[in-house]
XYZ file of N, CA and C in Angstrom:
579
model
N -8.892 -17.612 -1.299
C -8.484 -16.218 -1.346
C -9.742 -15.372 -1.443
N -9.745 -14.288 -0.695
C -10.869 -13.365 -0.765
C -10.462 -12.148 -1.592
N -11.476 -11.435 -2.083
C -11.239 -10.274 -2.923
C -12.028 -9.082 -2.398
N -11.508 -7.911 -2.668
C -12.191 -6.671 -2.307
C -11.953 -5.671 -3.423
N -12.846 -4.719 -3.495
C -12.674 -3.621 -4.441
C -12.655 -2.327 -3.644
N -11.978 -1.352 -4.186
C -12.010 -0.030 -3.578
C -13.428 0.501 -3.707
N -13.817 1.342 -2.771
C -15.142 1.945 -2.819
C -15.331 2.615 -4.177
N -16.515 2.466 -4.735
C -16.781 3.001 -6.069
C -16.630 4.506 -6.128
N -16.157 4.953 -7.269
C -16.041 6.376 -7.576
C -15.385 7.169 -6.460
N -14.373 6.574 -5.857
C -13.661 7.286 -4.807
C -12.702 8.278 -5.435
N -12.846 9.518 -5.051
C -11.964 10.572 -5.534
C -10.910 10.807 -4.456
N -9.655 10.790 -4.867
C -8.547 10.991 -3.940
C -7.695 12.161 -4.408
N -6.985 12.720 -3.472
C -5.992 13.735 -3.803
C -4.647 13.028 -3.862
N -3.887 13.311 -4.890
C -2.566 12.720 -5.051
C -1.663 13.757 -5.708
N -0.365 13.557 -5.495
C 0.611 14.553 -5.917
C 1.799 13.843 -6.558
N 2.322 14.428 -7.610
C 3.473 13.866 -8.302
C 4.745 14.367 -7.623
N 5.580 13.440 -7.163
C 6.831 13.813 -6.498
C 7.734 14.583 -7.464
N 8.297 15.653 -6.966
C 9.216 16.454 -7.768
C 8.541 17.547 -8.557
N 7.204 17.573 -8.534
C 6.489 18.604 -9.291
C 6.354 19.901 -8.508
N 6.741 19.873 -7.229
C 6.721 21.096 -6.431
C 5.348 21.543 -5.974
N 4.422 20.609 -5.787
C 3.085 20.976 -5.318
C 3.171 21.610 -3.931
N 2.143 22.370 -3.577
C 2.086 22.969 -2.244
C 2.141 21.881 -1.171
N 1.468 20.743 -1.410
C 1.474 19.646 -0.428
C 2.875 19.067 -0.279
N 3.566 18.862 -1.380
C 4.932 18.346 -1.294
C 5.814 19.301 -0.498
N 5.724 20.579 -0.771
C 6.528 21.570 -0.054
C 6.194 21.588 1.436
N 4.910 21.497 1.790
C 4.493 21.454 3.190
C 5.085 20.232 3.890
N 5.001 19.069 3.243
C 5.488 17.833 3.862
C 7.014 17.814 3.966
N 7.697 18.478 3.058
C 9.154 18.612 3.174
C 9.479 19.479 4.400
N 8.760 20.577 4.558
C 8.981 21.439 5.729
C 8.692 20.695 7.036
N 7.659 19.851 7.041
C 7.291 19.091 8.245
C 8.226 17.913 8.494
N 9.041 17.534 7.522
C 9.925 16.381 7.666
C 9.259 15.059 7.315
N 8.042 15.091 6.791
C 7.339 13.873 6.401
C 7.833 13.362 5.042
N 8.461 14.238 4.269
C 9.131 13.866 3.017
C 10.535 14.445 3.081
N 11.513 13.620 2.738
C 12.902 14.092 2.674
C 13.454 13.779 1.295
N 14.070 14.783 0.687
C 14.726 14.556 -0.598
C 16.134 14.064 -0.311
N 16.513 12.981 -0.972
C 17.834 12.383 -0.759
C 18.835 12.925 -1.774
N 20.108 12.769 -1.467
C 21.179 13.267 -2.335
C 21.138 12.669 -3.739
N 20.624 11.430 -3.862
C 20.581 10.773 -5.174
C 19.346 11.161 -5.995
N 18.534 12.114 -5.477
C 17.354 12.577 -6.204
C 16.084 11.819 -5.879
N 16.189 10.740 -5.105
C 14.993 10.024 -4.676
C 14.440 10.686 -3.418
N 13.337 10.168 -2.953
C 12.660 10.745 -1.790
C 12.396 9.660 -0.753
N 12.335 10.073 0.511
C 11.870 9.214 1.595
C 10.536 9.779 2.060
N 9.513 8.918 2.105
C 8.193 9.318 2.573
C 7.899 8.571 3.860
N 7.589 9.311 4.896
C 7.377 8.720 6.211
C 5.889 8.421 6.402
N 5.473 7.262 5.840
C 4.098 6.785 5.955
C 3.833 6.317 7.383
N 2.570 6.035 7.690
C 2.230 5.492 9.005
C 3.003 4.209 9.267
N 3.093 3.337 8.248
C 3.765 2.051 8.421
C 5.258 2.232 8.667
N 5.879 3.199 7.990
C 7.312 3.453 8.197
C 7.558 4.027 9.586
N 6.735 4.980 10.003
C 6.877 5.578 11.328
C 6.611 4.531 12.402
N 5.586 3.713 12.186
C 5.208 2.674 13.140
C 6.315 1.630 13.295
N 7.069 1.398 12.222
C 8.152 0.404 12.264
C 9.422 0.969 12.899
N 9.419 2.201 13.300
C 10.593 2.783 13.944
C 10.941 4.148 13.396
N 10.490 4.436 12.183
C 10.615 5.761 11.623
C 12.010 6.260 11.293
N 13.023 5.377 11.265
C 14.378 5.841 10.970
C 14.563 6.145 9.490
N 13.881 5.377 8.651
C 13.919 5.642 7.220
C 12.497 5.617 6.688
N 12.281 6.378 5.641
C 10.977 6.407 5.007
C 10.925 5.462 3.824
N 9.745 5.376 3.229
C 9.579 4.575 2.024
C 10.238 5.336 0.868
N 10.998 4.628 0.041
C 11.759 5.258 -1.035
C 10.904 5.358 -2.298
N 10.899 6.533 -2.900
C 10.169 6.761 -4.146
C 11.010 7.676 -5.024
N 10.718 7.643 -6.302
C 11.475 8.443 -7.277
C 10.659 9.643 -7.733
N 11.343 10.637 -8.246
C 10.656 11.762 -8.868
C 9.774 11.195 -9.977
N 8.546 11.675 -10.058
C 7.588 11.159 -11.038
C 6.623 10.159 -10.442
N 7.011 9.516 -9.322
C 6.061 8.674 -8.601
C 5.032 9.590 -7.949
N 3.924 9.019 -7.526
C 2.868 9.782 -6.886
C 2.830 9.476 -5.395
N 2.206 10.355 -4.638
C 1.953 10.061 -3.238
C 0.587 10.583 -2.831
N 0.001 9.865 -1.878
C -1.252 10.262 -1.233
C -0.896 10.546 0.217
N -1.828 11.135 0.954
C -1.540 11.534 2.325
C -2.664 11.083 3.246
N -2.295 10.345 4.304
C -3.209 10.067 5.410
C -2.950 11.133 6.459
N -3.991 11.675 7.058
C -3.833 12.642 8.136
C -4.468 12.062 9.390
N -3.659 11.891 10.420
C -4.115 11.311 11.681
C -3.700 12.254 12.802
N -4.692 12.720 13.555
C -4.402 13.619 14.668
C -3.646 14.867 14.254
N -3.918 15.367 13.067
C -3.248 16.566 12.579
C -1.873 16.320 11.975
N -1.388 15.088 12.042
C -0.078 14.758 11.470
C -0.265 14.134 10.092
N 0.567 14.538 9.136
C 0.494 14.030 7.768
C 1.426 12.842 7.587
N 0.906 11.798 6.917
C 1.686 10.606 6.613
C 1.575 10.326 5.112
N 2.551 10.740 4.318
C 2.496 10.455 2.884
C 2.904 9.014 2.589
N 2.282 8.428 1.569
C 2.691 7.092 1.138
C 2.739 7.047 -0.387
N 3.765 6.375 -0.918
C 4.011 6.424 -2.364
C 3.241 5.381 -3.167
N 3.036 5.711 -4.407
C 2.571 4.786 -5.447
C 3.524 4.980 -6.622
N 4.000 3.893 -7.201
C 4.865 4.049 -8.374
C 4.066 4.714 -9.492
N 4.751 5.423 -10.340
C 4.111 6.123 -11.459
C 3.259 5.162 -12.287
N 3.840 4.013 -12.654
C 3.116 3.052 -13.497
C 1.868 2.533 -12.800
N 2.003 2.131 -11.528
C 0.849 1.605 -10.790
C -0.218 2.679 -10.640
N 0.186 3.877 -10.257
C -0.777 4.945 -10.027
C -1.554 5.258 -11.299
N -0.853 5.448 -12.391
C -1.524 5.834 -13.632
C -2.393 4.716 -14.188
N -2.038 3.462 -13.913
C -2.873 2.336 -14.341
C -4.161 2.244 -13.525
N -4.130 2.710 -12.297
C -5.259 2.506 -11.385
C -6.023 3.775 -11.023
N -5.717 4.890 -11.659
C -6.399 6.152 -11.380
C -6.665 6.911 -12.678
N -7.733 7.677 -12.676
C -8.060 8.566 -13.783
C -7.963 9.992 -13.277
N -7.198 10.831 -13.975
C -7.052 12.222 -13.564
C -8.355 12.971 -13.829
N -8.832 13.688 -12.824
C -10.035 14.497 -12.975
C -9.624 15.944 -13.263
N -9.055 16.606 -12.252
C -8.520 17.951 -12.425
C -7.642 18.282 -11.235
N -6.673 19.147 -11.459
C -5.785 19.552 -10.375
C -5.134 18.343 -9.718
N -5.298 18.228 -8.398
C -4.730 17.112 -7.636
C -5.744 16.013 -7.364
N -6.874 16.019 -8.070
C -7.925 15.030 -7.837
C -7.892 13.940 -8.899
N -8.014 12.698 -8.394
C -7.996 11.507 -9.234
C -9.107 10.576 -8.773
N -9.670 9.850 -9.718
C -10.674 8.840 -9.371
C -10.012 7.469 -9.454
N -10.182 6.681 -8.396
C -9.613 5.334 -8.394
C -10.456 4.430 -9.275
N -9.796 3.650 -10.131
C -10.486 2.677 -10.962
C -10.861 1.485 -10.088
N -12.046 0.977 -10.304
C -12.532 -0.135 -9.496
C -12.093 -1.448 -10.134
N -11.284 -2.218 -9.393
C -10.911 -3.547 -9.858
C -10.665 -4.419 -8.627
N -10.968 -5.706 -8.740
C -10.816 -6.574 -7.564
C -9.353 -6.825 -7.221
N -9.066 -6.808 -5.922
C -7.734 -7.117 -5.416
C -7.861 -8.239 -4.395
N -6.980 -9.213 -4.501
C -6.946 -10.278 -3.503
C -6.375 -9.708 -2.213
N -6.848 -10.224 -1.078
C -6.301 -9.795 0.199
C -6.304 -10.969 1.166
N -5.504 -10.822 2.217
C -5.401 -11.852 3.253
C -5.333 -11.170 4.605
N -6.038 -11.745 5.569
C -6.003 -11.273 6.947
C -5.553 -12.418 7.838
N -4.992 -12.085 8.986
C -4.415 -13.095 9.882
C -5.420 -14.151 10.295
N -6.700 -13.830 10.300
C -7.728 -14.804 10.684
C -8.122 -15.732 9.537
N -7.622 -15.471 8.321
C -7.939 -16.308 7.153
C -7.075 -17.565 7.144
N -7.559 -18.628 6.480
C -6.695 -19.808 6.300
C -5.446 -19.418 5.501
N -4.357 -20.101 5.758
C -3.109 -19.845 5.030
C -3.356 -20.042 3.534
N -2.752 -19.190 2.709
C -2.889 -19.303 1.259
C -1.501 -19.408 0.639
N -1.443 -19.814 -0.625
C -0.146 -20.019 -1.268
C 0.626 -18.717 -1.437
N -0.066 -17.592 -1.582
C 0.617 -16.319 -1.738
C 1.357 -15.936 -0.450
N 0.712 -16.102 0.685
C 1.365 -15.803 1.963
C 2.494 -16.801 2.206
N 2.274 -18.065 1.867
C 3.337 -19.067 2.017
C 4.551 -18.689 1.179
N 4.320 -18.221 -0.050
C 5.421 -17.788 -0.912
C 6.188 -16.643 -0.254
N 5.457 -15.639 0.233
C 6.107 -14.482 0.861
C 6.902 -14.889 2.099
N 6.355 -15.779 2.908
C 7.056 -16.240 4.113
C 8.302 -17.053 3.734
N 8.128 -17.980 2.811
C 9.235 -18.848 2.388
C 10.391 -18.052 1.801
N 10.068 -16.991 1.079
C 11.086 -16.171 0.423
C 11.490 -14.955 1.258
N 11.093 -14.952 2.504
C 11.444 -13.913 3.476
C 11.082 -12.509 3.001
N 9.987 -12.418 2.256
C 9.466 -11.118 1.842
C 8.444 -10.606 2.848
N 8.047 -11.490 3.764
C 7.095 -11.165 4.818
C 7.440 -11.994 6.038
N 7.355 -11.382 7.206
C 7.464 -12.139 8.450
C 6.259 -11.799 9.306
N 5.854 -12.784 10.083
C 4.734 -12.627 11.007
C 5.272 -12.747 12.421
N 4.827 -11.862 13.293
C 5.264 -11.882 14.686
C 4.043 -12.054 15.582
N 3.619 -13.302 15.808
C 2.436 -13.534 16.644
C 2.587 -12.992 18.066
N 3.818 -12.900 18.548
C 4.056 -12.411 19.909
C 3.903 -10.890 20.012
N 3.777 -10.186 18.885
C 3.674 -8.729 18.891
C 2.514 -8.301 17.992
N 1.278 -8.335 18.498
C 0.126 -8.024 17.644
C 0.134 -6.609 17.060
N 0.834 -5.669 17.689
C 0.907 -4.315 17.141
C 1.849 -4.216 15.942
N 2.778 -5.172 15.809
C 3.735 -5.230 14.691
C 3.725 -6.636 14.090
N 2.546 -7.190 13.922
C 2.370 -8.579 13.480
C 2.949 -8.816 12.083
N 2.600 -7.932 11.135
C 3.096 -8.045 9.764
C 4.360 -7.198 9.613
N 5.398 -7.766 8.983
C 6.640 -7.043 8.752
C 7.160 -7.388 7.367
N 7.595 -6.342 6.649
C 8.142 -6.556 5.308
C 9.046 -5.392 4.938
N 9.950 -5.656 4.035
C 10.812 -4.620 3.472
C 10.159 -4.187 2.168
N 9.491 -3.018 2.192
C 8.772 -2.511 1.034
C 9.154 -1.061 0.812
N 9.250 -0.647 -0.422
C 9.573 0.734 -0.751
C 10.887 1.163 -0.103
N 11.824 0.236 0.006
C 13.157 0.569 0.484
C 13.302 0.718 1.979
N 12.293 0.287 2.747
C 12.397 0.395 4.203
C 11.578 -0.703 4.881
N 11.848 -0.916 6.155
C 11.086 -1.891 6.926
C 9.744 -1.291 7.311
N 8.664 -2.016 7.015
C 7.318 -1.593 7.373
C 6.693 -2.642 8.268
N 5.784 -2.209 9.128
C 5.043 -3.162 9.947
C 3.605 -2.695 10.059
N 2.734 -3.638 10.397
C 1.316 -3.338 10.582
C 0.765 -4.260 11.658
N -0.303 -3.820 12.278
C -0.941 -4.582 13.350
C -1.609 -5.842 12.798
N -1.897 -6.764 13.699
C -2.501 -8.048 13.341
C -3.844 -7.881 12.634
N -4.573 -6.807 12.926
C -5.887 -6.623 12.302
C -5.804 -5.931 10.935
N -4.611 -5.693 10.426
C -4.436 -5.110 9.085
C -4.688 -6.187 8.029
N -4.727 -5.761 6.784
C -4.871 -6.680 5.652
C -3.622 -6.620 4.792
N -3.264 -7.771 4.210
C -2.221 -7.808 3.190
C -2.969 -7.776 1.858
N -2.772 -6.712 1.093
C -3.461 -6.555 -0.188
C -2.455 -6.851 -1.295
N -2.858 -7.733 -2.226
C -2.001 -8.153 -3.326
C -2.349 -7.331 -4.563
N -1.368 -6.568 -5.064
C -1.590 -5.784 -6.271
C -1.355 -6.606 -7.516
N -0.391 -7.526 -7.449
C -0.168 -8.442 -8.569
C 0.539 -9.692 -8.050
N 0.234 -10.807 -8.697
C 0.887 -12.085 -8.405
C 1.389 -12.616 -9.747
N 2.716 -12.624 -9.933
C 3.309 -13.103 -11.182
C 3.572 -14.595 -11.079
N 3.284 -15.303 -12.166
C 3.484 -16.752 -12.210
C 4.240 -17.138 -13.479
N 4.989 -18.241 -13.398
C 5.682 -18.742 -14.586
C 4.725 -19.624 -15.383
N 5.236 -20.218 -16.455
C 4.394 -21.036 -17.335
C 3.795 -22.242 -16.630
N 4.459 -22.729 -15.585
C 3.954 -23.878 -14.830
C 2.961 -23.462 -13.749
N 2.723 -22.156 -13.618
C 1.774 -21.685 -12.622
C 2.383 -21.413 -11.255
N 3.721 -21.519 -11.165
C 4.394 -21.266 -9.892
C 4.572 -19.756 -9.695
N 4.376 -19.299 -8.484
C 4.540 -17.879 -8.180
C 6.015 -17.495 -8.316
N 6.261 -16.387 -9.026
C 7.629 -15.889 -9.194
C 7.843 -14.542 -8.486
N 6.766 -13.811 -8.260
C 6.885 -12.541 -7.553
C 5.492 -12.069 -7.154
N 5.448 -11.251 -6.110
C 4.182 -10.686 -5.632
C 4.414 -9.235 -5.269
N 3.542 -8.374 -5.730
C 3.522 -6.979 -5.313
C 2.392 -6.836 -4.296
N 2.724 -6.335 -3.105
C 1.730 -6.265 -2.035
C 2.031 -5.099 -1.107
N 1.082 -4.834 -0.230
C 1.285 -3.829 0.796
C 0.331 -4.123 1.939
N 0.536 -3.433 3.049
C -0.340 -3.559 4.198
C -1.368 -2.430 4.152
N -2.586 -2.739 4.584
C -3.623 -1.721 4.713
C -4.186 -1.844 6.121
N -4.061 -0.765 6.898
C -4.556 -0.762 8.272
C -6.056 -1.040 8.302
N -6.523 -1.640 9.386
C -7.921 -2.062 9.503
C -8.888 -0.923 9.214
N -8.719 0.222 9.844
C -9.661 1.326 9.643
C -9.676 1.793 8.196
N -8.505 1.858 7.573
C -8.425 2.265 6.168
C -9.094 1.216 5.275
N -8.881 -0.072 5.585
C -9.490 -1.145 4.790
C -11.011 -1.091 4.909
N -11.505 -0.961 6.137
C -12.955 -0.927 6.355
C -13.598 0.282 5.690
N -12.899 1.416 5.681
C -13.447 2.635 5.095
C -13.332 2.671 3.576
N -12.310 2.023 3.026
C -12.040 2.190 1.602
C -12.268 0.992 0.711
N -12.596 -0.170 1.283
C -12.758 -1.378 0.485
C -14.110 -2.032 0.754
N -14.623 -2.711 -0.262
C -15.837 -3.504 -0.140
C -15.451 -4.936 -0.462
N -15.727 -5.844 0.471
C -15.397 -7.260 0.245
C -16.373 -7.841 -0.755
N -15.859 -8.561 -1.747
C -16.662 -9.164 -2.792
C -17.075 -10.562 -2.352
N -18.343 -10.735 -2.091
C -18.838 -12.042 -1.655
C -18.865 -13.036 -2.803
N -19.084 -12.530 -4.001
C -19.169 -13.385 -5.185
C -18.242 -12.799 -6.243
N -17.045 -13.386 -6.375
C -16.031 -12.856 -7.288
C -16.546 -12.763 -8.720
N -17.417 -13.678 -9.125
C -17.904 -13.671 -10.512
C -18.835 -12.498 -10.791
N -19.382 -11.884 -9.754
C -20.344 -10.785 -9.957
C -19.812 -9.466 -9.404
N -18.519 -9.254 -9.507
C -17.940 -7.996 -9.057
C -18.400 -6.894 -9.987
N -18.907 -5.779 -9.420
C -19.407 -4.694 -10.282
C -18.285 -4.070 -11.098
């Protein structure tokens, strides 16, 4: 398994869903965020739109979202409140600093690992070698997501039982350009800064 860390001292803009930020209001007007009747939200991330765009990633009020902007179009993507607050430090306003910690990741060119085998066996991930543009597929954040073959599967947590068997994995896809721009591969896990 290989590891990467987010670029050091990366400051990001993020917004709390339901707080009525100017960004949230803009994305609602653009249709990139939809408020559902049950009070939850659908966020139309790049991965959701790329997978067909019929439904967005589901998030709750109080969760956070960040925004990728590609070709002038906004693509919000959610982070659960607990995950976001554990991995970011609030600076001021809508600015947060990402905490640097190593994350395991897997790419299609890597040897098979037990985490990917677990996801495949439990149908939490499917691979489509015949479709390199939609190679990775998973049901995440309440919707079907896909990513190209050159994307990375980043593991946020791997839960194990007392015998060391995997019981659950929290993961997501990171597009190649985003991974290359935002992550540094750790050549020596023992000496991660």
